[in-house]
Coordinates of C-alpha atoms and ligand atoms in Angstrom, one line a residue:
M1 CA -37.4 37.3 -31.7
T2 CA -37.1 41.1 -32.0
E3 CA -38.3 42.9 -35.1
L4 CA -35.4 45.3 -35.9
L5 CA -37.1 48.5 -36.6
Y6 CA -33.9 50.5 -37.3
Q7 CA -33.2 48.3 -40.3
T8 CA -36.1 49.6 -42.2
D9 CA -36.5 53.1 -40.6
A10 CA -33.2 54.7 -39.4
Y11 CA -35.1 57.8 -38.4
M12 CA -37.5 56.2 -35.9
K13 CA -36.8 58.0 -32.6
E14 CA -39.6 56.4 -30.5
F15 CA -41.6 53.2 -30.6
D16 CA -44.0 51.0 -28.6
A17 CA -43.0 47.4 -27.7
R18 CA -43.8 44.5 -25.5
V19 CA -41.4 42.8 -23.0
T20 CA -40.8 39.2 -24.1
A21 CA -38.2 38.2 -21.6
V22 CA -36.4 39.4 -18.5
E23 CA -32.8 38.6 -17.3
G24 CA -31.5 40.5 -14.3
S25 CA -31.7 44.2 -15.2
A26 CA -32.1 43.5 -19.0
V27 CA -35.3 43.1 -21.0
A28 CA -35.9 41.7 -24.5
L29 CA -38.6 43.3 -26.6
D30 CA -40.8 42.1 -29.5
R31 CA -39.6 45.1 -31.6
S32 CA -36.9 47.7 -31.1
A33 CA -35.5 50.8 -32.7
F34 CA -32.4 50.6 -30.6
Y35 CA -29.2 49.7 -32.6
P36 CA -27.6 46.8 -30.7
G37 CA -24.1 47.6 -31.9
G38 CA -22.0 45.8 -34.7
G39 CA -20.0 46.6 -37.8
G40 CA -18.1 49.3 -36.0
Q41 CA -21.1 51.3 -35.0
P42 CA -21.7 51.4 -31.1
N43 CA -25.1 50.5 -29.6
D44 CA -27.7 53.2 -28.9
V45 CA -28.8 54.4 -25.5
G46 CA -32.0 56.2 -24.4
T47 CA -35.0 55.4 -22.2
L48 CA -37.8 52.9 -21.7
S49 CA -41.0 54.0 -19.9
M50 CA -44.2 52.4 -18.6
G51 CA -46.9 54.6 -17.1
D52 CA -45.0 57.3 -15.1
R53 CA -41.9 55.2 -14.6
T54 CA -38.8 55.7 -16.7
W55 CA -35.7 53.6 -16.9
R56 CA -32.5 54.6 -18.7
V57 CA -31.3 52.2 -21.3
L58 CA -27.5 51.8 -20.5
K59 CA -26.5 49.1 -23.0
V60 CA -28.2 47.3 -25.9
R61 CA -27.0 44.0 -27.4
K62 CA -28.2 41.4 -29.9
Q63 CA -28.1 37.8 -28.7
G64 CA -29.4 35.3 -31.2
E65 CA -32.7 36.7 -32.5
D66 CA -33.4 39.0 -29.5
V67 CA -32.3 42.5 -28.8
W68 CA -31.7 43.0 -25.0
H69 CA -31.8 46.3 -23.3
T70 CA -29.9 46.7 -20.0
L71 CA -31.8 49.1 -17.7
D72 CA -30.5 51.3 -14.8
A73 CA -32.5 49.4 -12.1
E74 CA -33.1 45.9 -11.0
D75 CA -36.9 46.2 -10.9
V76 CA -37.6 46.1 -14.6
P77 CA -41.0 45.9 -16.4
P78 CA -42.2 42.2 -16.3
V79 CA -42.8 40.0 -19.2
G80 CA -46.0 41.1 -21.1
S81 CA -45.5 44.8 -20.2
E82 CA -46.2 47.4 -22.9
V83 CA -43.4 49.8 -22.9
H84 CA -42.3 53.0 -24.8
G85 CA -38.8 53.3 -26.1
T86 CA -37.1 56.6 -26.8
L87 CA -33.6 56.8 -28.4
D88 CA -30.9 59.4 -27.4
W89 CA -31.5 60.8 -30.9
N90 CA -28.7 63.5 -30.7
R91 CA -26.2 60.8 -30.2
R92 CA -27.7 58.3 -32.8
H93 CA -27.9 60.9 -35.6
K94 CA -24.3 61.8 -35.1
L95 CA -23.5 58.1 -35.4
M96 CA -25.6 57.9 -38.6
R97 CA -23.7 60.9 -40.1
T98 CA -20.3 59.4 -39.0
H99 CA -21.3 55.9 -40.3
T100 CA -22.3 57.4 -43.7
A101 CA -19.0 59.5 -43.8
L102 CA -17.1 56.2 -43.6
H103 CA -19.0 54.7 -46.6
V104 CA -18.1 57.8 -48.6
L105 CA -14.5 57.4 -47.5
C106 CA -14.5 53.7 -48.5
G107 CA -16.2 54.4 -51.8
V108 CA -13.7 57.1 -52.8
V109 CA -10.6 55.1 -51.7
W110 CA -11.8 52.0 -53.5
R111 CA -12.9 53.9 -56.7
D112 CA -9.7 56.0 -57.0
Y113 CA -7.0 53.9 -55.4
G114 CA -8.3 50.4 -55.5
A115 CA -7.6 50.0 -51.8
S116 CA -10.0 47.8 -49.7
V117 CA -10.9 48.3 -46.1
T118 CA -9.5 46.0 -43.4
G119 CA -11.3 47.4 -40.4
G120 CA -12.9 50.4 -38.8
N121 CA -14.6 51.8 -35.7
M122 CA -16.6 54.9 -34.8
E123 CA -17.9 57.0 -32.1
P124 CA -20.2 60.0 -32.5
L125 CA -18.4 62.4 -35.0
R126 CA -15.1 60.6 -34.8
A127 CA -13.9 57.5 -36.5
R128 CA -11.0 55.5 -37.8
M129 CA -10.6 53.2 -40.8
D130 CA -7.9 50.9 -41.9
F131 CA -7.1 50.4 -45.6
E132 CA -4.8 48.2 -47.6
F133 CA -2.4 50.9 -48.8
E134 CA 1.4 50.4 -49.1
S135 CA 2.2 54.0 -48.3
M136 CA 0.4 57.1 -47.2
R137 CA 1.6 60.6 -47.4
K138 CA 0.3 64.0 -46.4
E139 CA -0.6 65.0 -50.0
L140 CA -2.5 61.8 -50.6
V141 CA -4.5 62.3 -47.4
Q142 CA -5.4 65.8 -48.3
E143 CA -6.4 64.7 -51.8
I144 CA -8.7 61.9 -50.2
E145 CA -10.2 64.5 -47.9
E146 CA -11.0 66.9 -50.7
K147 CA -12.6 64.1 -52.8
V148 CA -14.6 62.8 -49.9
N149 CA -16.0 66.3 -49.2
A150 CA -16.9 66.7 -52.9
E151 CA -18.9 63.4 -52.8
V152 CA -20.7 64.5 -49.7
A153 CA -21.6 67.8 -51.3
A154 CA -22.8 65.9 -54.4
A155 CA -26.0 65.0 -52.6
H156 CA -26.0 61.2 -53.2
D157 CA -29.1 59.4 -51.9
I158 CA -28.6 56.4 -49.6
R159 CA -30.7 53.4 -50.4
V160 CA -31.4 50.4 -48.1
K161 CA -32.7 47.2 -49.4
I162 CA -33.3 43.7 -47.9
L163 CA -32.7 41.1 -50.6
P164 CA -32.9 37.3 -50.8
R165 CA -29.5 35.8 -50.4
E166 CA -29.2 34.6 -54.0
E167 CA -30.0 38.0 -55.4
A168 CA -27.5 39.8 -53.2
F169 CA -24.7 37.3 -54.0
A170 CA -25.3 38.0 -57.7
I171 CA -24.4 41.7 -57.4
P172 CA -20.8 42.1 -58.5
D173 CA -20.1 45.2 -56.4
L174 CA -20.9 43.2 -53.2
I175 CA -18.2 40.7 -53.9
R176 CA -15.3 42.9 -52.8
T177 CA -17.0 43.4 -49.3
K178 CA -17.3 40.6 -46.9
I179 CA -20.6 39.2 -48.2
N180 CA -19.0 35.8 -49.0
L181 CA -18.3 35.4 -45.3
L182 CA -21.9 35.6 -44.3
P183 CA -23.0 32.5 -42.5
E184 CA -24.8 29.7 -44.6
G185 CA -28.1 30.1 -42.7
I186 CA -28.7 33.7 -43.5
Q187 CA -31.6 33.9 -46.1
Q188 CA -31.7 37.7 -46.5
V189 CA -29.0 40.3 -46.9
R190 CA -29.4 44.0 -46.1
T191 CA -27.6 46.2 -48.6
V192 CA -26.7 49.9 -48.1
E193 CA -26.0 51.8 -51.3
I194 CA -24.7 55.3 -51.6
V195 CA -26.1 55.8 -55.1
G196 CA -23.3 56.1 -57.6
L197 CA -20.5 55.6 -55.2
D198 CA -20.6 52.6 -52.7
L199 CA -22.6 49.4 -52.1
Q200 CA -22.2 47.2 -49.1
A201 CA -23.8 44.4 -47.1
D202 CA -24.5 46.2 -43.8
G203 CA -26.6 46.1 -40.8
G204 CA -26.0 49.7 -39.5
T205 CA -28.0 53.0 -39.5
H206 CA -27.2 55.8 -42.1
V207 CA -28.6 59.2 -43.1
A208 CA -30.8 59.4 -46.2
N209 CA -28.6 61.8 -48.2
T210 CA -24.9 62.6 -48.1
T211 CA -25.6 66.3 -47.5
E212 CA -26.7 65.4 -44.0
V213 CA -23.2 64.3 -43.2
G214 CA -21.7 67.7 -42.9
R215 CA -17.9 67.9 -43.4
I216 CA -15.2 65.4 -43.1
R217 CA -11.8 66.3 -41.8
V218 CA -8.8 64.0 -41.7
L219 CA -7.3 64.3 -38.2
D220 CA -4.4 61.9 -38.5
Y221 CA -3.0 58.9 -40.4
K222 CA -0.6 56.3 -39.4
S223 CA 0.9 53.0 -40.4
K224 CA -0.5 49.9 -38.8
G225 CA 1.7 47.4 -40.7
K226 CA 3.2 46.8 -44.0
I227 CA 0.0 47.2 -46.0
N228 CA -2.3 48.6 -43.4
K229 CA -2.8 52.3 -43.1
R230 CA -5.1 54.0 -40.7
I231 CA -7.1 57.2 -41.4
E232 CA -8.7 59.0 -38.5
V233 CA -11.5 61.4 -39.3
E234 CA -13.8 63.9 -37.7
V235 CA -17.2 65.0 -38.9
T236 CA -18.2 68.5 -38.4
D237 CA -21.3 70.7 -39.4
Ligands
ZN301 ZN1 -22.9 51.1 -43.0

């Protein structure tokens, strides 16, 4: 079982860990700050090192309770090794800004238009999000962009909590998200709140304050069906 360090400290760039299992060129660790991907946020990359040897971490994935790190060579550190992990922080921080930007977008669109999200995906500084909108016009998109940037500039803090299942299910704001689809067995729910704007059950990594996001620009919008409209955004400094 891997302790998910990124869940409680999104700003951890380096960490020490022990190899608990090996499978081909992949190693499982007892703790990891590498995000394994999920919820539209891609996995982290970076390096693992032991002594004077360094491996590139090409891919990270979660399987059951373990986080697996695929390395760039077949001769990987054996079970029991103490290793040092280093994230590609430049890339991860861009993903944190982008991910947080999407929460601001979601929060504004829900608050002012009552439209919920049907899907989304991101890469560093680029993202798309699908909403239940019947129609989308240029003026509306511009209005959304202005409102989103006003909320970013309003310096909202982002708070992360890990709550017992019952407590999380009792929060009315979480009902509109997919919290009710969480599997029966899950005893704890991680919540991410943009204070005063948005609250979601979420496993990803985010910045600590909206001012860290930068600016959001809508690049494009298109219809993806009768009630599905896609907004594509870019995050800039
Ligand atoms: Zn999130």
